[in-house]
Coordinates of C-alpha atoms in Angstrom, one line a residue:
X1 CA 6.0 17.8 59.7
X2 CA 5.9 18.8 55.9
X3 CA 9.8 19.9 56.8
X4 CA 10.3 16.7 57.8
X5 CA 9.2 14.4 54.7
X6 CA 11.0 17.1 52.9
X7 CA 14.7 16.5 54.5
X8 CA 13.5 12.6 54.3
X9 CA 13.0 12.9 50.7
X10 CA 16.1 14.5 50.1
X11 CA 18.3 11.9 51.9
X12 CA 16.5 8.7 49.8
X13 CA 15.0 10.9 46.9
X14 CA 10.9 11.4 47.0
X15 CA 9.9 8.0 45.4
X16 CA 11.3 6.0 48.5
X17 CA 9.2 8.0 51.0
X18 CA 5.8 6.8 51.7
X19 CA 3.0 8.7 53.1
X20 CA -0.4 8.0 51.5
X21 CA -2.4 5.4 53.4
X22 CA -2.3 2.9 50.7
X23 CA 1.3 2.9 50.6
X24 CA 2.0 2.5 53.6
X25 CA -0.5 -0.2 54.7
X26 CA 2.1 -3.3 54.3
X27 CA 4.3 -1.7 56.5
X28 CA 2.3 -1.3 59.7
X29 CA 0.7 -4.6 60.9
X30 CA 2.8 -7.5 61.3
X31 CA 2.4 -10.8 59.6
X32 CA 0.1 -12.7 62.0
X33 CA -2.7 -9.5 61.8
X34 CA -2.3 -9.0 65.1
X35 CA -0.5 -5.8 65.8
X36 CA -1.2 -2.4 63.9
X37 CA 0.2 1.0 64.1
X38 CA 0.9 4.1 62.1
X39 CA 3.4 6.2 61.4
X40 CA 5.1 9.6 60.1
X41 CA 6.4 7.8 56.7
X42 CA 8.4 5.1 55.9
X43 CA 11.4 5.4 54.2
X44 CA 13.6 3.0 52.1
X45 CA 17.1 3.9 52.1
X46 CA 19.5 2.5 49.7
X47 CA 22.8 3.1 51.1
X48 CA 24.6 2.7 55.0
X49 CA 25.3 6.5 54.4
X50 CA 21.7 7.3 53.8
X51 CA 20.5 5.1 57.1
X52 CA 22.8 7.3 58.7
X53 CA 22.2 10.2 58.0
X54 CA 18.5 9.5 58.5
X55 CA 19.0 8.5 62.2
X56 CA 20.7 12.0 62.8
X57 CA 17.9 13.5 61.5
X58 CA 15.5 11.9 63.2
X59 CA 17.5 12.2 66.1
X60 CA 17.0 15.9 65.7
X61 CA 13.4 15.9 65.4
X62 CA 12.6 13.2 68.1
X63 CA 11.3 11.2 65.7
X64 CA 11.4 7.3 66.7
X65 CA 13.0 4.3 64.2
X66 CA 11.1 1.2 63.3
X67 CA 13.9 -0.9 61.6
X68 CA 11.8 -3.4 58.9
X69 CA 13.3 -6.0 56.9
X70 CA 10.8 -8.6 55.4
X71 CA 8.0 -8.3 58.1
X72 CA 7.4 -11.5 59.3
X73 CA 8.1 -11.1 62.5
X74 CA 5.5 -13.2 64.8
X75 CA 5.9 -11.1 67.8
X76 CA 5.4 -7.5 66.6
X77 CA 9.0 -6.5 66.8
X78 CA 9.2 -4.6 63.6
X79 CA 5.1 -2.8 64.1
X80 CA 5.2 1.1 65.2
X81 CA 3.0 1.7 67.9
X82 CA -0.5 3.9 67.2
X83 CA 0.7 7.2 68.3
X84 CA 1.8 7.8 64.5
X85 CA 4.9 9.5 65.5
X86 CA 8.0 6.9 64.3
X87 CA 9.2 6.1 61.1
X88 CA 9.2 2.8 59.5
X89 CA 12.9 2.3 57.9
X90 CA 12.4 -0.3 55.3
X91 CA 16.0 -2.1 54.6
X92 CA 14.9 -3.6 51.3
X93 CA 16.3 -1.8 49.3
X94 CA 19.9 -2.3 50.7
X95 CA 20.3 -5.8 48.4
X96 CA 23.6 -6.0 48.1
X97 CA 26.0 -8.9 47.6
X98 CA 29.5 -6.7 48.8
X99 CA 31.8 -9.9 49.0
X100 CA 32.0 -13.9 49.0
X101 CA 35.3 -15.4 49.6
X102 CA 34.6 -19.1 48.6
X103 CA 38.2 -19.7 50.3
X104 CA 37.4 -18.4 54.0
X105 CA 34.3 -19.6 53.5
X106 CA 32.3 -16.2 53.7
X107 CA 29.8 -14.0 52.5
X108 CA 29.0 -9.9 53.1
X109 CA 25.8 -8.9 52.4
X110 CA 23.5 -6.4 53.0
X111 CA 20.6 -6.3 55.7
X112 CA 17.6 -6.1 52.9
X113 CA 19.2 -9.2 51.2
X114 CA 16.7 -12.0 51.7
X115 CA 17.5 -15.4 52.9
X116 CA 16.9 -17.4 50.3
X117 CA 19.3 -15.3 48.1
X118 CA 21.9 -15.5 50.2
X119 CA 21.2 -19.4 49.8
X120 CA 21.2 -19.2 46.2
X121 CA 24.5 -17.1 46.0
X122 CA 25.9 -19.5 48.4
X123 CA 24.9 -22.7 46.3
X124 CA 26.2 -20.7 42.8
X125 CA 30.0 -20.7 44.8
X126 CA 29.4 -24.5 45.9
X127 CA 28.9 -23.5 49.2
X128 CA 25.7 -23.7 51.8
X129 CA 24.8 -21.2 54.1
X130 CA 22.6 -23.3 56.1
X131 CA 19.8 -21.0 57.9
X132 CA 16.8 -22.4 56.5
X133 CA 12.8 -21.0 57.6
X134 CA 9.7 -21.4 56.0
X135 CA 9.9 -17.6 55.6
X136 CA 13.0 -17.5 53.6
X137 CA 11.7 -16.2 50.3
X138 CA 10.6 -13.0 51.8
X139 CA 12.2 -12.6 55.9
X140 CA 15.7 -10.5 55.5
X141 CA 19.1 -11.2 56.6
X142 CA 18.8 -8.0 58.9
X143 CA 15.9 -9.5 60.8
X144 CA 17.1 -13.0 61.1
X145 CA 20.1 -11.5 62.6
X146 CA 17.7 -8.6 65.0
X147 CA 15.5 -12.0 66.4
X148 CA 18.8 -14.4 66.7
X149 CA 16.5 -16.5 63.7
X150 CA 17.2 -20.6 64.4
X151 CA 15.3 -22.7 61.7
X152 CA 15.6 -26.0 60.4
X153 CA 19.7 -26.9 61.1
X154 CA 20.5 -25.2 64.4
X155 CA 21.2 -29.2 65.5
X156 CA 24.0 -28.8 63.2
X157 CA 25.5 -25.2 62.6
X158 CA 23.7 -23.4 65.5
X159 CA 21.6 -20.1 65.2
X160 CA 22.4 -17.2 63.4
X161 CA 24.7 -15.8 66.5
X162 CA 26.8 -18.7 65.5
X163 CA 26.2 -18.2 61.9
X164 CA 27.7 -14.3 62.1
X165 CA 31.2 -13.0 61.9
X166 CA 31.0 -9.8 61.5
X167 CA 28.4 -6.2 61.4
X168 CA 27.7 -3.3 60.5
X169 CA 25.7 -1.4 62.5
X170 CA 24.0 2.5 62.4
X171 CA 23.5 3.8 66.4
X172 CA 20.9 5.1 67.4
X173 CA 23.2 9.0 67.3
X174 CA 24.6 8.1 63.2
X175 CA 27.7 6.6 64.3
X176 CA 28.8 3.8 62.1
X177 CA 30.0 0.4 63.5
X178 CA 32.4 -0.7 61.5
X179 CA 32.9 -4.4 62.3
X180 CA 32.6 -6.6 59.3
X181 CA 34.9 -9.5 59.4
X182 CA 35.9 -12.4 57.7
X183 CA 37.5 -13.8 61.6
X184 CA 37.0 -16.7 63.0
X185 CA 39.2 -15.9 66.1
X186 CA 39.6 -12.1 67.2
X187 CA 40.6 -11.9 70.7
X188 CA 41.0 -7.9 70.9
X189 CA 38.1 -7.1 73.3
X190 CA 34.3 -7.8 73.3
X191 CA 33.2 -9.3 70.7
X192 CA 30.8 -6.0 70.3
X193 CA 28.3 -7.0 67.3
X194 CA 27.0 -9.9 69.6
X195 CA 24.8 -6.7 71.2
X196 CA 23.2 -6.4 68.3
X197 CA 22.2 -9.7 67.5
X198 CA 18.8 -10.6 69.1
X199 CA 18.4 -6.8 70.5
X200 CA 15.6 -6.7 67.5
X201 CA 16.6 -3.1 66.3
X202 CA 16.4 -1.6 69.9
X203 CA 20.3 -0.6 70.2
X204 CA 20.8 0.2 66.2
X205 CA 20.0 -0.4 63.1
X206 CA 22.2 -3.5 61.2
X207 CA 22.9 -2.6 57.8
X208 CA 25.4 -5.4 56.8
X209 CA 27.0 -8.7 57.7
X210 CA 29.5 -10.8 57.2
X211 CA 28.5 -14.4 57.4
X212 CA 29.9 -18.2 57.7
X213 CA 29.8 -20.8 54.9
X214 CA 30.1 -24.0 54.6
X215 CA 31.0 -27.0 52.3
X216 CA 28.0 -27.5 50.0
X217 CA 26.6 -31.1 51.3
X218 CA 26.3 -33.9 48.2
X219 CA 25.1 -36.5 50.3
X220 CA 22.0 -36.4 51.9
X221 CA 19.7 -38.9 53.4
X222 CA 16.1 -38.2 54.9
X223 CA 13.4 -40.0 56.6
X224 CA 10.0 -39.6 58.1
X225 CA 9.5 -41.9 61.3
X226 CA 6.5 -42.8 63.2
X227 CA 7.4 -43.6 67.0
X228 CA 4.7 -44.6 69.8
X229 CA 5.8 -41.6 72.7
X230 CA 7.8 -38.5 73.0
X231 CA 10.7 -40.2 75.1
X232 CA 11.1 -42.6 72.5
X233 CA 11.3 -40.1 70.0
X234 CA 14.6 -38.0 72.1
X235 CA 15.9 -42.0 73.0
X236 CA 16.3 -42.1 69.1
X237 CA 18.0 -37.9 69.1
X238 CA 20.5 -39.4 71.8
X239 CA 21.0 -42.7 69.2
X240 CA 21.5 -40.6 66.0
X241 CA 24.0 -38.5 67.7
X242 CA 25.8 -41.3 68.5
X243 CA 25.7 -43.3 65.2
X244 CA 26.2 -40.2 63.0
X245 CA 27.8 -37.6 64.8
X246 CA 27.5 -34.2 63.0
X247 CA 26.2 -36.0 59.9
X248 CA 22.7 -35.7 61.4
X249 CA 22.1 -32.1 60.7
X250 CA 18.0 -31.8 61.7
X251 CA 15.6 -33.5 63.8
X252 CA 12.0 -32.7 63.5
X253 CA 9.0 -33.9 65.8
X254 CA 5.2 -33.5 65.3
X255 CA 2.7 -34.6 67.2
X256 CA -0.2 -37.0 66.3
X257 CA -2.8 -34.2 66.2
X258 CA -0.6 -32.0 63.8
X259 CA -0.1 -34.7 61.6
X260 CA -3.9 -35.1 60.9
X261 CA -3.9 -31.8 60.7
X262 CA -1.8 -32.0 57.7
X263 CA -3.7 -34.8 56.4
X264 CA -6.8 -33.0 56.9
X265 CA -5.3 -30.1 54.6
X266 CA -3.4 -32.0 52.0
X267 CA -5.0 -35.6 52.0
X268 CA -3.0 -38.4 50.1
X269 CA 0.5 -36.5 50.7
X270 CA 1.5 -38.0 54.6
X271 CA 3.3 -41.6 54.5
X272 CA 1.3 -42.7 57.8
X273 CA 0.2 -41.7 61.0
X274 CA 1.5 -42.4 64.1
X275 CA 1.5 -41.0 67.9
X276 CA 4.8 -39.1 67.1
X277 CA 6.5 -38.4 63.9
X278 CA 10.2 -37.4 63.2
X279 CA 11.7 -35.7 60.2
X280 CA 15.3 -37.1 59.9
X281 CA 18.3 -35.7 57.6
X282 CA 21.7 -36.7 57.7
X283 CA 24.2 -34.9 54.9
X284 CA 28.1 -35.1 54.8
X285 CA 30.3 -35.0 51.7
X286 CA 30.2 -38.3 49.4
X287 CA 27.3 -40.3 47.7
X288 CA 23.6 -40.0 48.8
X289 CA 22.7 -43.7 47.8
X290 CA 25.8 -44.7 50.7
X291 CA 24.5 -42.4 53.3
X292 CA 21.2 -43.7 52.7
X293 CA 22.0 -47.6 52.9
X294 CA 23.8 -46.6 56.5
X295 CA 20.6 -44.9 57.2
X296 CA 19.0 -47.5 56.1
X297 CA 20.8 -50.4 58.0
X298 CA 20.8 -48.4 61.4
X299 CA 17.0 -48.2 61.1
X300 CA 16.6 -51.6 60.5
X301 CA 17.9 -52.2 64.0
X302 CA 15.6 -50.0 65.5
X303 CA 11.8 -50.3 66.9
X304 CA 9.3 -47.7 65.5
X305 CA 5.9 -47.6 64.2
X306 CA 6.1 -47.4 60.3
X307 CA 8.9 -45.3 58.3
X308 CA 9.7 -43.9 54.9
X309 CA 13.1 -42.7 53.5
X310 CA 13.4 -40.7 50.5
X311 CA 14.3 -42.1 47.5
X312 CA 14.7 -38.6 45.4
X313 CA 15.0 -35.6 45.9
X314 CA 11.3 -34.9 44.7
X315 CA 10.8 -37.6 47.5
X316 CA 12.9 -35.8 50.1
X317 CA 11.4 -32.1 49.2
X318 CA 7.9 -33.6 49.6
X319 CA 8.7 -34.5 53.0
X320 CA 10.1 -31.4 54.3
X321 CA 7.2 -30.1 52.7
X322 CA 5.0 -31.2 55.2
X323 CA 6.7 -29.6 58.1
X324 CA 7.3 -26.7 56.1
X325 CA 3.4 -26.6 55.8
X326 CA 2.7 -27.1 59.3
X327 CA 2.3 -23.3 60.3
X328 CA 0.4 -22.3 57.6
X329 CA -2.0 -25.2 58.3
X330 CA -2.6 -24.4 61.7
X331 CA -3.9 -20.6 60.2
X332 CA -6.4 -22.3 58.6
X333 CA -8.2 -23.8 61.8
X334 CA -8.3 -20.2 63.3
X335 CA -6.6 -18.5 65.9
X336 CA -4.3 -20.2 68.6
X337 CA -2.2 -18.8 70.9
X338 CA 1.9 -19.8 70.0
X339 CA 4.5 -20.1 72.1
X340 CA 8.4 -20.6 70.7
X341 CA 10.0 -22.2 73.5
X342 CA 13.2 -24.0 74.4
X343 CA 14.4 -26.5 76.5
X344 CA 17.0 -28.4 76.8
X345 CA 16.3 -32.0 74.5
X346 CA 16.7 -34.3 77.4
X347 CA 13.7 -32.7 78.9
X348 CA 11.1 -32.4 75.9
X349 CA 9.4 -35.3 77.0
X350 CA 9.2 -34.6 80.3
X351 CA 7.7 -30.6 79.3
X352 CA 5.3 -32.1 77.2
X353 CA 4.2 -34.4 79.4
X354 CA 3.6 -31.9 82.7
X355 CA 2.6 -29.0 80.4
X356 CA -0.3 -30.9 78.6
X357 CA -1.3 -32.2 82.4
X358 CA -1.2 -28.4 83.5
X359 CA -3.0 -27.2 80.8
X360 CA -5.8 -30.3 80.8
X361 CA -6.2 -29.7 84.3
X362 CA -7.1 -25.8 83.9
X363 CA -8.4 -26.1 79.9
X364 CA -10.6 -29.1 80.2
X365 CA -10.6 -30.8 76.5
X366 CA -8.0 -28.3 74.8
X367 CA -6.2 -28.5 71.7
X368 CA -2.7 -28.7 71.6
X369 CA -0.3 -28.4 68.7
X370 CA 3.1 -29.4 69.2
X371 CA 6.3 -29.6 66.8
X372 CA 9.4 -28.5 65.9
X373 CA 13.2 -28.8 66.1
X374 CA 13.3 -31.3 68.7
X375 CA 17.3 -31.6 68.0
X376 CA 17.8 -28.2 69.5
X377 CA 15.6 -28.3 71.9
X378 CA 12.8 -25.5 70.2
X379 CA 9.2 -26.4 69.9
X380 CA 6.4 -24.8 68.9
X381 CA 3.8 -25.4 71.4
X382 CA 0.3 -24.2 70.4
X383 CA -2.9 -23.8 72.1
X384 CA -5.5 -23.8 69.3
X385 CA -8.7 -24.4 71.8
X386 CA -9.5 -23.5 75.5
X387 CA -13.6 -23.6 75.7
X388 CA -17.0 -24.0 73.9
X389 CA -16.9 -22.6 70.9
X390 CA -13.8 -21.3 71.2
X391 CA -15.0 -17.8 70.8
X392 CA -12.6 -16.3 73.6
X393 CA -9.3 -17.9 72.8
X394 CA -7.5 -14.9 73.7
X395 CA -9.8 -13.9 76.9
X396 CA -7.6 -17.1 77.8
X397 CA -4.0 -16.0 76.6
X398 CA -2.6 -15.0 79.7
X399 CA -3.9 -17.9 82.0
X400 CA -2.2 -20.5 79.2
X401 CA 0.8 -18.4 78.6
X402 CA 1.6 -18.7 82.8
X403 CA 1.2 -22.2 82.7
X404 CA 3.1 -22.3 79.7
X405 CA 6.3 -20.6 80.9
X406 CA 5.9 -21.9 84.4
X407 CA 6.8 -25.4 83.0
X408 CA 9.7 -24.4 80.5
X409 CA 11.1 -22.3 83.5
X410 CA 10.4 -25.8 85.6
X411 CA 12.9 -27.3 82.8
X412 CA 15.3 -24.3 82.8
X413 CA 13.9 -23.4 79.4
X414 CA 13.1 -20.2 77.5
X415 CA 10.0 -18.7 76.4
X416 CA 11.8 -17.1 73.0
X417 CA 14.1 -19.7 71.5
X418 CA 13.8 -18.5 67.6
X419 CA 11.0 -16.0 67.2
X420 CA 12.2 -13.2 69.4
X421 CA 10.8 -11.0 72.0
X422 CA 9.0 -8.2 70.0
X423 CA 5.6 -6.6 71.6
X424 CA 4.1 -9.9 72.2
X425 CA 6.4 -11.3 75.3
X426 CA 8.0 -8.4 77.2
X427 CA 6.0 -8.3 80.2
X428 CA 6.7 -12.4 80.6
X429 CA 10.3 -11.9 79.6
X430 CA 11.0 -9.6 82.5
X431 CA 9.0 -12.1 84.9
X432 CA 11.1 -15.1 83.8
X433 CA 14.5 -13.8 83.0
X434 CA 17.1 -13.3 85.0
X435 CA 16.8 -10.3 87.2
X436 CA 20.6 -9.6 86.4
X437 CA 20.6 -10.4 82.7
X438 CA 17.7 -8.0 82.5
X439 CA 19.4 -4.9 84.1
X440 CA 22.6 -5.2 82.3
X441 CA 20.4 -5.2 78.8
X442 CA 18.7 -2.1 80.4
X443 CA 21.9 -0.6 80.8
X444 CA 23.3 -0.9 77.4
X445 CA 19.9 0.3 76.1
X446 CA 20.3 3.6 78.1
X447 CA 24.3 3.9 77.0
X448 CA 23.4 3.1 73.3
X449 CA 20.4 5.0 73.0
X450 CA 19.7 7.9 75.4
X451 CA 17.0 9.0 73.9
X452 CA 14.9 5.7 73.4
X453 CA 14.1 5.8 69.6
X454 CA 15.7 2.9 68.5
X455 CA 12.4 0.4 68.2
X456 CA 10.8 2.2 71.2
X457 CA 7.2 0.4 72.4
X458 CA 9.6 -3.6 72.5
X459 CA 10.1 -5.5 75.4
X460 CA 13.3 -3.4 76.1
X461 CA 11.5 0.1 76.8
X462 CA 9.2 -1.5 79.2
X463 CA 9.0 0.1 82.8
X464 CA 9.5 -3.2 84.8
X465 CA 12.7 -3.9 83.0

């Protein structure tokens, strides 16, 4: 092993392999304290060439790859396992602005980039790159890209799949994938980099992108709405399409026991509270004041509980606040058990609705969080509460999780819509997913990686897949 850290160190230089318990700590359980593991080092390379050649050599030595970027990953994708035999690859270090052409409207960066400096480079060129998580000071560009990350504007500009034009990729033998590309169209084969794009660092390791850009938005108008039911609240998504087409860039809904959740947390800072509330933004080129006053008239027309719109921008930030908050809230009441799921927005009201029932039914009296980006579809459905005292929330997890998925598969939904797979869902993933889908991703897991140490211990090194 000492032969080992030795050939690591020489690769990266000595400073950027960790061994010592203390230094490695950060790197080995995930972000929710859930998942813990150890491992042989882990290493920060600085360079594509250095990931490289560190895959070879761990190659050689059957040493296993846990790709890291910012490590907030809620489903243990980027935690080695306990056996202490992979290697944490730590992409921070690869920071590296390569390109933005402000005319194709396009930026190459490097996987350890963070998301909210790619923002910030964006803005600086009067562009938006509009990916946008409550994580983006510290997740990375590489892991938004491994988990397919969604966020606040998916409504608008889709997830990162639609967000990517180009990779490059280290397999999981050294080779390079050299795909980077400013194209919008590129009809010469598969579009390959797609495999790598939600495959959470199981088929290689992504060491750069190129990505799309936008016109930077100087209108923008935002309000926070209090309707009385869930299918009122996707009667006004179907409204706002239709009155502002792709100006209406993100539609957020929280239910009533979130909000007082908030309100129990940071008192004096929610407008009202009502059964459902919605977080509305509209932005398009122009003046904010005349986006608002449209926003303004077409609620005025409208039947809802109470309302605010934001007459600043300290006004608007204090409202996105709130949802930005609502996570971190929710950790302070303890434990619950999360589910990211999808389905399509026609049916939100309808899961809700049959899923609480379900969950009533076998939960007596249980707590249940719901919000999200009801504009795509993608909610964040929590379970905070199954019995007295509440001291064997998890004793429970699988019983709610099958209730759960059996609903969003009764709506044709998904049980991953923005979070990813990671350790926490494999075993549901191959129970829900398409028996088809699932061999085909086995498939390219055995041609891409033979050997299995690309991010071995996720959902796709699982014997029933």
């Amino acid at each position: 092993m000492n032969d080992l850290i030795s050939s690591l160190a020489r690769i990266v230089g000595p400073a950027h392999v960790l061994t010592q318990d203390s230094d490695t700590a950060p790197y080995l359980t995930d972000w929710r304290g859930r998942y813990h593991g150890r491992c042989v080092a882990v290493v920060a390379p600085a360079s594509t060439a250095e990931v490289a050649a560190l895959v070879r050599l761990c190659a050689a030595h059957a040493i296993a790859i846990v790709p890291q970027g910012g490590n907030t990953s809620t489903c243990g994708a980027a935690t080695p396992d306990a056996s202490g035999r992979q290697l944490v690859l730590s992409l921070a270090r690869m920071h590296g602005i390569r390109d933005i052409d402000s005319a194709n409207n396009s930026i190459t960066v490097e996987a350890g980039v963070t998301l909210a400096e790619v923002q910030a480079v964006a803005r600086e060129a009067g562009r938006l790159f509009p990916l946008s998580l409550a994580s983006e000071g510290s997740c990375q560009i590489g892991g938004n890209l491994s988990t397919n990350a969604g966020g606040l504007a998916v409504l608008r500009y889709g997830t990162m799949r639609e967000l990517c034009l180009g990779l490059e990729v280290v397999l999981a033998d050294g080779q390079i994938l050299h795909a980077l590309s400013g194209l919008r169209k590129d009809s010469s084969g598969l579009d390959v980099k797609q495999l790598f794009i939600g495959a959470e660092g199981q088929l290689g390791i992504i060491t750069a992108a190129t990505l799309k850009l936008f016109p930077l938005p100087d209108a923008c108008a935002t309000a926070w709405i209090g309707v009385d039911s869930a299918d009122t609240a996707i009667r006004w998504l179907g409204a706002l399409r239709q009155a502002f087409g792709d100006r209406l860039t993100s539609f957020e809904l929280l239910s009533e026991p979130c909000q007082r959740l908030l309100d129990k947390h940071h008192a004096g800072r929610l407008p009202f509270i009502a059964p459902w509330a919605l977080l509305i933004e509209l932005s398009d080129a122009g003046d904010s004041a005349e986006l608002g006053e449209r926003l303004t008239a077409w609620l005025s027309t409208q039947e809802m509980v109470d309302g605010v719109i934001a007459q600043s921008e300290a006004e608007r930030l204090k409202l996105w606040q709130l949802r930005e908050d609502m996570s971190e809230t929710q950790k302070k009441e303890g434990a619950s058990i999360k589910h990211d799921i999808g389905v399509p927005s026609s049916a939100i009201a309808a899961f809700i609705a049959s899923c609480g029932d379900a969950l009533q039914a076998a939960f007596p009296g249980c707590r249940i969080m719901v919000f999200g980006h009801a504009g795509d579809g993608n909610l964040h459905y929590n379970v905070s509460y199954t019995r007295t005292d509440n001291a064997a929330l998890f004793d429970d997890e699988a019983a709610v999780n099958a209730i759960v998925y059996d609903q969003v598969a009764r709506y044709g939904g998904t049980l991953a819509a923005e979070h990813g797979v990671g350790q926490l869902k494999g075993q549901w993933l191959a129970r829900y997913k398409d028996p088809v889908a699932l061999l085909i991703m086995q498939n390219m897991k055995q041609a891409l990686d033979p050997q299995g140490l690309m991010n071995p211990g996720k959902w796709l090194s699982l014997p029933s897949m």
